[in-house]
Amino acid sequence: MKSVYLDSAATTQVREEVINDIKDVLLNNYGNPSSTHAFGRSSKTIIETARKAIAKTLNALPQEIIFTSGGTEADNMILRCAVRDGGVKTIITSAIEHHAVLHTVEELEKEYGITVKYVKLQACGTPDYDNLEHLLTESNNKTLVSLMHVNNEIGNILDIEKVAKMCKDNEALFHSDTVQSIGHFEWDVQQVPIDFMTAAAHKFHGPKGIGFAYIRKDSNLKPLIFGGSQERGYRAGTEAVHNIKGLETAFKLAYENLEEERTYVQELKDYFTLQLEKAIPDVKFNGNCHNNVKSTYTLINACLPMPPEKALTLPFQLDLKGIACSKGSACQSGSSKGSHVLEQILSEEDKQKPSIRFSFSKFNTKDEIDYVVNVLKEFVED
């Protein structure tokens, strides 16, 4: 049986160079970075070298990069501390954010009594920018906007420059969950006046359990996790030196090979879309999948024409054929609930049909796509 992995939006295959660097650190740099002896200084150097490399690529300051366990922790840290320490009284977000943002905002509403407003969505799932402008102008207290750059389920790209300018013009803070875009898109935080961003290494061929938060200087946030003074006091706890090195290696390789790999993956996405439309003429694509300016090159979300009773068995049948994909966010894969993103944007008719997310990487091939399209065609026609 063929084995095809088209679920890179959930997590990616780790690059061999990353594995080698992690192994090297585990073997040779096991000192505690907080120790003052040579073993500790060696580990500390690895951490600070990684911090500087990431900051240079983002055009940020090294002290603005805080290592975390991943995107979820980074989102929680930023949102909670912005309310607790930054005086934020209103958060504007959307109903199709990742649950790391939505659930955190819901808890903050209960704990601190903040006001939460949800920007209207266009039919395709993109935030209504006019409505966002209205929500910003009517807010009469300190406001934070939290909108993700690339939606993890439908792939829509937020006009980040437009939103950042809106926030700056209205003296609002701007946080973006950039987990699906760091490592896949260029960034310059001096050109885009964003206050907070998040990243997870496992989304760009690095290890799981490591990521970072970008926190613009003078944000006045205090620690979320107390203990030692690691990460400039923002996050106590002994750093995972090997994972930080793996993050750095994956991050550097992602940007060194960005143009070549983006072109290759975009071609795979275009080919998949074309072949699927030929094989299944009634297929629909959720979000802005056909617009390569407004949609990421890394994924598509396809709505397949079939009755509800047949749709229930599709994920199981694909798995039997060795095909890894997702019916929505991987964080919901063990849940019986449907996608909260698709719930917001699909018609009642299309909600009864299966929508599948296929996400691509440099490790995929056109032969794999041909195999997947043929499996889908046979299942739809059966």
Coordinates of C-alpha atoms in Angstrom, one line a residue:
M1 CA 0.0 0.0 0.0
K2 CA 1.2 3.5 -0.9
S3 CA 1.8 5.9 2.0
V4 CA 1.2 9.6 1.3
Y5 CA 1.5 12.4 3.9
L6 CA -0.6 15.4 2.9
D7 CA -1.1 16.9 6.4
S8 CA 1.8 19.3 6.8
A9 CA -0.5 22.0 8.2
A10 CA -0.8 19.7 11.2
T11 CA 2.9 19.0 11.5
T12 CA 5.8 18.6 9.1
Q13 CA 8.4 16.0 8.4
V14 CA 11.7 17.0 10.2
R15 CA 14.6 17.8 8.0
E16 CA 17.6 15.5 8.3
E17 CA 19.9 18.4 9.0
V18 CA 17.7 19.4 12.0
I19 CA 17.8 15.9 13.4
N20 CA 21.6 15.8 13.1
D21 CA 22.0 19.2 14.9
I22 CA 19.6 18.1 17.7
K23 CA 21.5 14.9 18.2
D24 CA 24.8 16.8 18.3
V25 CA 23.6 19.1 21.0
L26 CA 22.2 16.2 23.1
L27 CA 25.5 14.5 22.9
N28 CA 27.9 17.4 23.4
N29 CA 26.1 20.4 24.9
Y30 CA 24.2 19.0 27.9
G31 CA 25.2 21.8 30.4
N32 CA 22.5 23.9 32.0
P33 CA 22.4 27.2 30.2
S34 CA 22.1 29.0 33.6
S35 CA 25.3 27.5 34.9
T36 CA 28.4 29.7 34.9
H37 CA 30.9 27.0 34.1
A38 CA 32.1 26.1 30.5
F39 CA 29.4 23.5 30.0
G40 CA 26.7 26.0 30.8
R41 CA 28.2 28.8 28.8
S42 CA 28.4 26.5 25.7
S43 CA 24.6 25.8 26.0
K44 CA 23.9 29.5 26.6
T45 CA 25.8 30.4 23.4
I46 CA 23.6 28.0 21.4
I47 CA 20.5 29.7 22.7
E48 CA 21.6 33.3 22.1
T49 CA 23.0 32.4 18.6
A50 CA 19.6 31.0 17.7
R51 CA 17.8 34.1 19.1
K52 CA 20.0 36.4 17.1
A53 CA 19.6 34.4 13.9
I54 CA 15.8 34.5 14.2
A55 CA 15.7 38.2 15.1
K56 CA 17.9 39.1 12.1
T57 CA 15.6 37.3 9.6
L58 CA 12.5 39.0 11.1
N59 CA 14.4 42.4 11.4
A60 CA 13.6 42.3 15.1
L61 CA 15.8 42.8 18.2
P62 CA 17.1 39.7 19.8
Q63 CA 15.5 40.6 23.1
E64 CA 12.1 40.6 21.3
I65 CA 12.3 36.8 20.7
I66 CA 11.1 34.6 23.6
F67 CA 11.4 30.9 23.2
T68 CA 8.3 28.9 24.2
S69 CA 7.0 25.3 23.9
G70 CA 5.2 26.3 20.8
G71 CA 2.4 28.4 19.3
T72 CA -0.3 27.7 21.9
E73 CA 1.9 28.8 24.8
A74 CA 3.0 31.9 22.9
D75 CA -0.6 32.9 22.1
N76 CA -1.6 32.3 25.8
M77 CA 1.4 34.3 27.1
I78 CA 0.7 37.3 24.8
L79 CA -3.0 37.5 25.2
R80 CA -3.1 36.9 29.0
C81 CA -0.3 39.2 29.8
A82 CA -1.7 41.9 27.5
V83 CA -4.8 41.9 29.6
R84 CA -3.2 41.4 33.0
D85 CA -0.3 43.7 32.5
G86 CA -0.9 45.8 29.4
G87 CA -4.3 47.3 30.4
V88 CA -6.2 45.8 27.5
K89 CA -9.9 46.0 28.1
T90 CA -11.2 45.0 24.6
I91 CA -10.1 42.2 22.3
I92 CA -11.2 42.1 18.7
T93 CA -10.8 38.8 17.0
S94 CA -12.7 36.5 14.6
A95 CA -14.8 33.3 15.0
I96 CA -12.4 31.3 12.9
E97 CA -9.2 31.8 14.9
H98 CA -7.2 28.8 16.2
H99 CA -8.6 27.6 19.5
A100 CA -5.3 28.6 21.2
V101 CA -6.7 32.2 20.7
L102 CA -10.4 31.6 20.9
H103 CA -10.4 29.6 24.1
T104 CA -7.9 32.0 25.7
V105 CA -10.0 35.0 24.9
E106 CA -13.1 33.3 26.3
E107 CA -11.3 32.6 29.5
L108 CA -10.0 36.2 29.7
E109 CA -13.6 37.4 29.3
K110 CA -14.7 35.3 32.3
E111 CA -11.7 36.1 34.5
Y112 CA -11.2 39.8 33.8
G113 CA -14.5 40.9 32.4
I114 CA -13.0 42.3 29.2
T115 CA -15.1 43.0 26.2
V116 CA -14.7 40.6 23.3
K117 CA -15.9 41.6 19.8
Y118 CA -15.9 39.4 16.7
V119 CA -15.2 40.9 13.3
K120 CA -17.7 40.0 10.6
L121 CA -16.5 37.6 7.9
Q122 CA -16.8 37.7 4.2
A123 CA -18.4 34.7 2.5
C124 CA -14.9 33.3 1.8
G125 CA -13.9 33.5 5.4
T126 CA -11.7 36.6 5.2
P127 CA -12.3 39.3 7.9
D128 CA -14.5 42.2 6.7
Y129 CA -11.9 45.0 6.9
D130 CA -14.6 47.8 6.9
N131 CA -16.2 46.1 9.9
L132 CA -12.8 45.9 11.6
E133 CA -12.3 49.6 11.1
H134 CA -15.7 50.3 12.6
L135 CA -15.0 48.1 15.6
L136 CA -11.7 49.9 16.2
T137 CA -13.1 53.4 15.8
E138 CA -16.0 52.7 18.2
S139 CA -13.8 51.3 20.9
N140 CA -13.2 53.8 23.7
N141 CA -10.7 51.8 25.8
K142 CA -7.4 50.0 25.3
T143 CA -7.9 47.5 22.5
L144 CA -6.0 44.5 21.1
V145 CA -6.7 43.0 17.7
S146 CA -5.9 39.2 17.4
L147 CA -6.2 37.9 13.8
M148 CA -4.2 35.1 12.3
H149 CA -2.1 35.7 9.3
V150 CA -2.8 32.4 7.5
N151 CA -5.9 30.4 8.5
N152 CA -4.8 26.9 9.4
E153 CA -7.9 25.2 7.9
I154 CA -8.9 27.1 4.8
G155 CA -5.6 28.9 4.0
N156 CA -6.9 32.4 3.7
I157 CA -4.2 35.1 4.0
L158 CA -4.9 38.2 6.1
D159 CA -3.9 41.5 4.6
I160 CA -1.4 42.0 7.5
E161 CA -0.2 45.4 6.4
K162 CA -3.7 46.8 6.2
V163 CA -4.7 45.5 9.6
A164 CA -1.4 46.6 11.2
K165 CA -2.0 50.1 9.8
M166 CA -5.6 50.2 11.1
C167 CA -4.4 49.2 14.5
K168 CA -1.7 51.8 14.6
D169 CA -4.0 54.5 13.4
N170 CA -6.4 53.6 16.2
E171 CA -3.8 53.2 18.8
A172 CA -4.6 49.5 19.2
L173 CA -2.2 46.6 19.8
F174 CA -2.0 44.0 17.1
H175 CA -1.4 40.3 17.8
S176 CA -1.3 37.7 15.0
D177 CA -1.1 33.9 15.3
T178 CA 1.6 33.4 12.6
V179 CA 2.1 29.7 13.2
Q180 CA 1.1 28.8 9.6
S181 CA 3.2 31.6 8.0
I182 CA 6.5 31.8 9.9
G183 CA 9.0 29.8 7.8
H184 CA 6.7 30.1 4.7
F185 CA 6.5 33.8 4.2
E186 CA 9.0 36.7 4.5
W187 CA 8.6 39.0 7.5
D188 CA 9.9 42.4 8.5
V189 CA 8.5 43.7 11.8
Q190 CA 10.0 47.1 11.2
Q191 CA 7.9 47.5 8.0
V192 CA 4.8 45.9 9.4
P193 CA 4.0 47.6 12.8
I194 CA 2.9 44.4 14.5
D195 CA 3.2 44.0 18.3
F196 CA 3.1 40.3 18.9
M197 CA 3.6 37.1 16.7
T198 CA 3.9 33.4 17.4
A199 CA 5.7 30.5 15.8
A200 CA 6.1 26.7 16.2
A201 CA 9.1 24.9 14.8
H202 CA 7.2 21.8 13.8
K203 CA 5.3 23.7 11.1
F204 CA 8.5 24.3 9.1
H205 CA 10.3 21.0 9.4
G206 CA 11.6 21.5 12.9
P207 CA 11.0 19.6 16.2
K208 CA 7.8 19.6 18.2
G209 CA 7.7 21.3 21.6
I210 CA 9.5 24.4 20.7
G211 CA 8.5 27.8 19.3
F212 CA 8.8 31.4 20.0
A213 CA 6.8 34.6 20.7
Y214 CA 7.8 37.9 19.2
I215 CA 7.0 40.6 21.7
R216 CA 7.8 44.1 20.6
K217 CA 10.1 46.0 23.1
D218 CA 8.5 48.3 25.7
S219 CA 5.3 46.2 25.7
N220 CA 5.4 46.1 29.5
L221 CA 4.4 42.4 29.8
K222 CA 5.4 40.4 32.8
P223 CA 6.1 36.7 33.2
L224 CA 3.4 34.1 32.7
I225 CA 5.5 31.3 34.2
F226 CA 7.4 32.2 37.4
G227 CA 10.6 30.7 38.7
G228 CA 14.0 31.5 37.4
S229 CA 15.0 34.4 35.2
Q230 CA 15.3 32.5 31.9
E231 CA 14.2 34.1 28.7
R232 CA 14.8 37.6 30.1
G233 CA 12.4 36.9 32.9
Y234 CA 9.4 36.2 30.6
R235 CA 9.5 32.4 30.9
A236 CA 11.0 30.5 33.8
G237 CA 12.4 27.0 33.4
T238 CA 15.5 25.4 32.0
E239 CA 15.6 25.9 28.2
A240 CA 15.4 22.9 25.9
V241 CA 18.8 23.7 24.2
H242 CA 18.6 20.8 21.7
N243 CA 15.1 21.9 20.5
I244 CA 16.1 25.5 20.3
K245 CA 19.0 24.5 18.1
G246 CA 16.6 22.4 16.0
L247 CA 14.3 25.4 15.7
E248 CA 17.2 27.6 14.5
T249 CA 18.4 25.1 11.9
A250 CA 14.8 24.5 10.6
F251 CA 14.2 28.3 10.5
K252 CA 17.4 29.1 8.7
L253 CA 16.9 26.4 6.1
A254 CA 13.3 27.4 5.6
Y255 CA 14.4 30.9 4.6
E256 CA 17.5 29.9 2.7
N257 CA 15.4 27.7 0.5
L258 CA 12.2 29.8 0.6
E259 CA 11.9 30.8 -3.0
E260 CA 12.8 27.4 -4.5
E261 CA 10.6 25.4 -2.1
R262 CA 7.7 27.9 -2.3
T263 CA 7.7 27.6 -6.1
Y264 CA 7.8 23.8 -5.9
V265 CA 5.0 23.5 -3.3
Q266 CA 2.8 26.1 -5.2
E267 CA 3.1 23.9 -8.3
L268 CA 2.0 20.9 -6.3
K269 CA -1.0 22.8 -5.0
D270 CA -2.0 24.0 -8.5
Y271 CA -1.5 20.6 -9.9
F272 CA -3.7 19.0 -7.2
T273 CA -6.4 21.6 -7.7
L274 CA -6.5 21.1 -11.5
Q275 CA -6.4 17.3 -11.3
L276 CA -9.1 17.2 -8.7
E277 CA -11.4 19.4 -10.7
K278 CA -10.9 17.2 -13.8
A279 CA -11.6 14.0 -11.8
I280 CA -14.5 15.4 -9.7
P281 CA -16.1 18.3 -11.6
D282 CA -18.5 19.1 -8.8
V283 CA -15.8 19.6 -6.2
K284 CA -15.7 22.9 -4.4
F285 CA -12.8 24.7 -2.7
N286 CA -13.4 26.4 0.6
G287 CA -11.9 29.8 1.3
N288 CA -9.7 31.5 -1.3
C289 CA -8.0 28.4 -2.6
H290 CA -8.1 29.6 -6.2
N291 CA -6.5 32.9 -5.4
N292 CA -2.8 32.6 -5.0
V293 CA -2.5 36.1 -3.6
K294 CA -5.1 35.6 -1.0
S295 CA -4.5 32.0 -0.2
T296 CA -1.4 30.2 1.1
Y297 CA 0.5 28.0 -1.3
T298 CA 0.7 25.2 1.4
L299 CA -2.8 23.9 1.6
I300 CA -6.3 23.6 0.1
N301 CA -9.6 22.7 1.6
A302 CA -11.9 20.7 -0.7
C303 CA -15.6 20.1 -0.3
L304 CA -16.5 16.8 -2.0
P305 CA -19.9 15.9 -3.5
M306 CA -21.4 13.0 -1.7
P307 CA -24.3 12.2 0.6
P308 CA -23.9 12.6 4.4
E309 CA -24.0 8.8 5.2
K310 CA -21.2 8.2 2.7
A311 CA -19.2 11.2 3.9
L312 CA -18.9 9.8 7.3
T313 CA -16.6 7.0 6.1
L314 CA -14.3 9.1 3.9
P315 CA -11.6 9.8 6.5
F316 CA -11.5 6.2 7.4
Q317 CA -11.3 5.0 3.8
L318 CA -8.5 7.5 3.0
D319 CA -6.5 6.2 6.0
L320 CA -7.0 2.6 4.8
K321 CA -5.4 3.7 1.5
G322 CA -2.4 5.2 3.3
I323 CA -3.4 8.8 2.8
A324 CA -2.9 11.3 5.7
C325 CA -4.9 14.4 5.5
S326 CA -7.3 16.3 7.8
K327 CA -11.0 17.0 8.1
G328 CA -10.0 20.2 9.9
S329 CA -7.6 21.4 12.5
A330 CA -5.5 18.5 13.9
C331 CA -6.2 19.7 17.4
Q332 CA -9.8 18.5 16.9
S333 CA -9.0 15.2 15.3
G334 CA -10.0 13.3 18.4
S335 CA -13.2 15.2 18.7
S336 CA -16.6 14.4 17.3
K337 CA -17.2 18.1 16.7
G338 CA -16.9 19.5 13.2
S339 CA -14.7 22.4 12.1
H340 CA -15.6 25.6 13.8
V341 CA -14.1 27.4 10.8
L342 CA -16.2 25.7 8.2
E343 CA -19.3 26.1 10.4
Q344 CA -18.9 29.8 10.0
I345 CA -18.5 30.0 6.2
L346 CA -20.3 27.0 4.5
S347 CA -23.9 26.9 3.3
E348 CA -26.2 24.4 5.1
E349 CA -26.0 22.2 2.1
D350 CA -22.2 22.1 2.0
K351 CA -22.0 21.4 5.7
Q352 CA -23.5 18.0 5.0
K353 CA -20.7 17.1 2.6
P354 CA -17.1 16.2 3.7
S355 CA -14.5 18.9 3.5
I356 CA -11.0 17.7 3.6
R357 CA -7.8 19.7 4.1
F358 CA -4.8 18.6 2.1
S359 CA -1.5 20.4 2.9
F360 CA 1.8 20.1 1.1
S361 CA 5.5 20.3 1.6
K362 CA 8.8 19.9 -0.2
F363 CA 8.7 16.2 0.5
N364 CA 5.6 15.6 -1.6
T365 CA 5.5 14.6 -5.3
K366 CA 3.1 14.7 -8.3
D367 CA 3.0 10.9 -8.3
E368 CA 1.6 11.1 -4.8
I369 CA -1.0 13.6 -5.8
D370 CA -2.1 11.4 -8.8
Y371 CA -2.6 8.5 -6.4
V372 CA -4.7 10.6 -4.0
V373 CA -6.9 12.1 -6.8
N374 CA -7.5 8.6 -8.1
V375 CA -8.5 7.3 -4.7
L376 CA -10.9 10.2 -4.2
K377 CA -12.4 9.8 -7.7
E378 CA -13.0 6.1 -7.1
F379 CA -14.7 6.8 -3.8
V380 CA -16.9 9.5 -5.1
E381 CA -18.0 7.5 -8.1
D382 CA -18.5 4.2 -6.2

